[in-house]
mmCIF file of C-alpha atoms in Angstrom:
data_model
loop_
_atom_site.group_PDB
_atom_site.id
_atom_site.type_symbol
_atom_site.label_atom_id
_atom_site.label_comp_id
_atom_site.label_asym_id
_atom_site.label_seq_id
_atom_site.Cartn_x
_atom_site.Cartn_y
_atom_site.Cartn_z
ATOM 1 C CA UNK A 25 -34.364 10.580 -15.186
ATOM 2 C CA UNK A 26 -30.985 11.577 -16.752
ATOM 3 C CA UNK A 27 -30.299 13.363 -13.260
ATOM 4 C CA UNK A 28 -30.897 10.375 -11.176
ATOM 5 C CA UNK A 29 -28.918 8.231 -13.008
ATOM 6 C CA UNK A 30 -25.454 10.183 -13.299
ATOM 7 C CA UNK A 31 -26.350 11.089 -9.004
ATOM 8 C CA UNK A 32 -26.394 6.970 -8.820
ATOM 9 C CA UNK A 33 -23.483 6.720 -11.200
ATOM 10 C CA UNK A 34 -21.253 8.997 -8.931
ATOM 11 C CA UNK A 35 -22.319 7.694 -6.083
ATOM 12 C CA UNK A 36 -21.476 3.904 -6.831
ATOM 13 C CA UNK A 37 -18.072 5.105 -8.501
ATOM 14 C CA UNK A 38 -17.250 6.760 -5.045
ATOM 15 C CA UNK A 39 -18.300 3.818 -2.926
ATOM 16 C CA UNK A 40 -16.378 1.693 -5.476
ATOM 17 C CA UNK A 41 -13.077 4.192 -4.888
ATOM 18 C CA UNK A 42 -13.275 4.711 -1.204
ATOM 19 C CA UNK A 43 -13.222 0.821 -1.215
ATOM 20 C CA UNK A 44 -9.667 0.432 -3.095
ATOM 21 C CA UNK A 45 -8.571 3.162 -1.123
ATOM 22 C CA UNK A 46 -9.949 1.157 1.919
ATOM 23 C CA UNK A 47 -7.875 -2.140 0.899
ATOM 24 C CA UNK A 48 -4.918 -0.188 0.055
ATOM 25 C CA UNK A 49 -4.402 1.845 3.838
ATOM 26 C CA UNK A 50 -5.567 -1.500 5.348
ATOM 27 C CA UNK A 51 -2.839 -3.324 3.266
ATOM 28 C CA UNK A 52 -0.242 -0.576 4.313
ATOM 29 C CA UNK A 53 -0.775 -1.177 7.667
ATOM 30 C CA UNK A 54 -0.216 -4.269 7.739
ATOM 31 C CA UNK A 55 2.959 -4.287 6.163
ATOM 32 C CA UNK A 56 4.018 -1.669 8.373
ATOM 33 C CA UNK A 57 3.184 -3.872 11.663
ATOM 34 C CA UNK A 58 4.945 -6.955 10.067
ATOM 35 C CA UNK A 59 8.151 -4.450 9.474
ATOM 36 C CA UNK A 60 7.953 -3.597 12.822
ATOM 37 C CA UNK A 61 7.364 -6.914 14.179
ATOM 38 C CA UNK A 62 10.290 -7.826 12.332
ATOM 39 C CA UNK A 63 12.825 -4.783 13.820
ATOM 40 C CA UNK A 64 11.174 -6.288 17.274
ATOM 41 C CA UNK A 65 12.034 -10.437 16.945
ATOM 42 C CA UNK A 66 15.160 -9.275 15.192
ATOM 43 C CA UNK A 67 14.170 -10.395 12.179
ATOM 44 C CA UNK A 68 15.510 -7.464 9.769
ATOM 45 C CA UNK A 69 18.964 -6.033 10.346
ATOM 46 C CA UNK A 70 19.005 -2.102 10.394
ATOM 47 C CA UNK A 71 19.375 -1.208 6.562
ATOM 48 C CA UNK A 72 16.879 -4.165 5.756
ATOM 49 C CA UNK A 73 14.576 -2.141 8.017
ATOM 50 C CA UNK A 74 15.729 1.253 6.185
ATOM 51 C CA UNK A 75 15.029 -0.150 2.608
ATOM 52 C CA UNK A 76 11.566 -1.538 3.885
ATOM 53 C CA UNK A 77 10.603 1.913 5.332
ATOM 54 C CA UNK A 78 11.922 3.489 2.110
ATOM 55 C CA UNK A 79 9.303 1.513 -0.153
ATOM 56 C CA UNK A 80 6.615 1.838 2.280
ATOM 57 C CA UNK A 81 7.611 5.814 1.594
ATOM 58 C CA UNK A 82 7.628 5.336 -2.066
ATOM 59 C CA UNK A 83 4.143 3.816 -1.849
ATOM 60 C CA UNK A 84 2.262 6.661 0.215
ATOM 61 C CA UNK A 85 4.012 8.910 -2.307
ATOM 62 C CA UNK A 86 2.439 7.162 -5.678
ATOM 63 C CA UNK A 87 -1.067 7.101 -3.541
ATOM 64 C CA UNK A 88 -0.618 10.704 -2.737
ATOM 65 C CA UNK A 89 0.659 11.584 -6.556
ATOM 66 C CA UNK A 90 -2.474 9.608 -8.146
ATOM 67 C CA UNK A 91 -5.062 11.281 -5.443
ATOM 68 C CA UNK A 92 -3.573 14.829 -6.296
ATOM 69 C CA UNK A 93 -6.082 14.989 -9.332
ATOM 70 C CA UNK A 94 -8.872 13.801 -7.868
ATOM 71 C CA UNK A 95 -9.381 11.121 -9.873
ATOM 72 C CA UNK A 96 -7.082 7.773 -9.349
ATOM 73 C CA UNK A 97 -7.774 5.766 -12.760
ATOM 74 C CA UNK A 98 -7.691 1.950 -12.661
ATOM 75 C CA UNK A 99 -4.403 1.651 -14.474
ATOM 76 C CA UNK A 100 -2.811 4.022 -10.969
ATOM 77 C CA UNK A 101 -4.998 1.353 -8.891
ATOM 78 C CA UNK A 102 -3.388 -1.299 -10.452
ATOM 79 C CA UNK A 103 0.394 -0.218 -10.176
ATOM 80 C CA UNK A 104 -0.372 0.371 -6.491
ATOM 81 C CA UNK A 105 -1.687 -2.855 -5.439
ATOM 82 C CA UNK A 106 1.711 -4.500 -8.195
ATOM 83 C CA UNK A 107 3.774 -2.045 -5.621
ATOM 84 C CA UNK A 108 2.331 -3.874 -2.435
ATOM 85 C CA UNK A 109 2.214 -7.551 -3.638
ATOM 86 C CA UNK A 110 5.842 -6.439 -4.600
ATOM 87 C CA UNK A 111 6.795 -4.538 -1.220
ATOM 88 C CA UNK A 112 4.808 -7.865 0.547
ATOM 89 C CA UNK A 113 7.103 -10.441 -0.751
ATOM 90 C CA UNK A 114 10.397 -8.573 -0.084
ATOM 91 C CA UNK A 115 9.150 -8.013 3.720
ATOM 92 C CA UNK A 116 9.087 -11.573 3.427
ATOM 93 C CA UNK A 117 12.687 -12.287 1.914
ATOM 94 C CA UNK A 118 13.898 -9.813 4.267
ATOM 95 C CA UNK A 119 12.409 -11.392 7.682
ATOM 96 C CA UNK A 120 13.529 -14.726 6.137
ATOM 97 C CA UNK A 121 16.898 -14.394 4.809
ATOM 98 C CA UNK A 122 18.715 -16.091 7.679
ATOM 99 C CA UNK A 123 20.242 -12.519 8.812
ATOM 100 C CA UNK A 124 19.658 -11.042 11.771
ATOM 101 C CA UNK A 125 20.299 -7.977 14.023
ATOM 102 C CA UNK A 126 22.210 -10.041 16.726
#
């Protein structure tokens, strides 16, 4: 009984992980294509490009840092997804800030 239960445990905790984890390359993605859609309409001028890229950088790193245990805790799930919303709205700004490459 207690066997079956911690097998069930770990296996809905790892369905419940590779799901964030799902959300979070998903969400990366799609910041990336609107960065590049952005370089492409001439949206974002060449450093507003580089400082995108750098955060998008700074984001795979924290992923990569809070996988390297093996265990990434809800508080390192949390300032992940604050780092997207975050790195979402300046893509935003950025594309929408009246400069362009021209």
């Amino acid at each position: 009984m207690n066997t079956k239960f911690l097998f069930a445990t770990a296996i809905i905790c790892a369905l419940g992980f590779s799901n964030a984890e799902a959300q979070v390359r998903k969400t990366a993605k799609h910041q990336h294509t609107r960065i590049k859609q952005g370089v492409k309409s001439g949206e974002l001028t060449k450093a507003e490009t580089k400082n995108l890229v750098h955060d998008q950088k700074e984001i795979r790193q924290d992923v990569r840092i809070a996988k390297s245990d093996g265990v990434v805790t809800g508080v390192e799930k949390k300032e992940i997804r604050q780092d997207q919303r975050q790195a979402s709205r300046k893509i935003y700004r950025k594309k929408h800030n009246d400069r362009d490459r021209n």
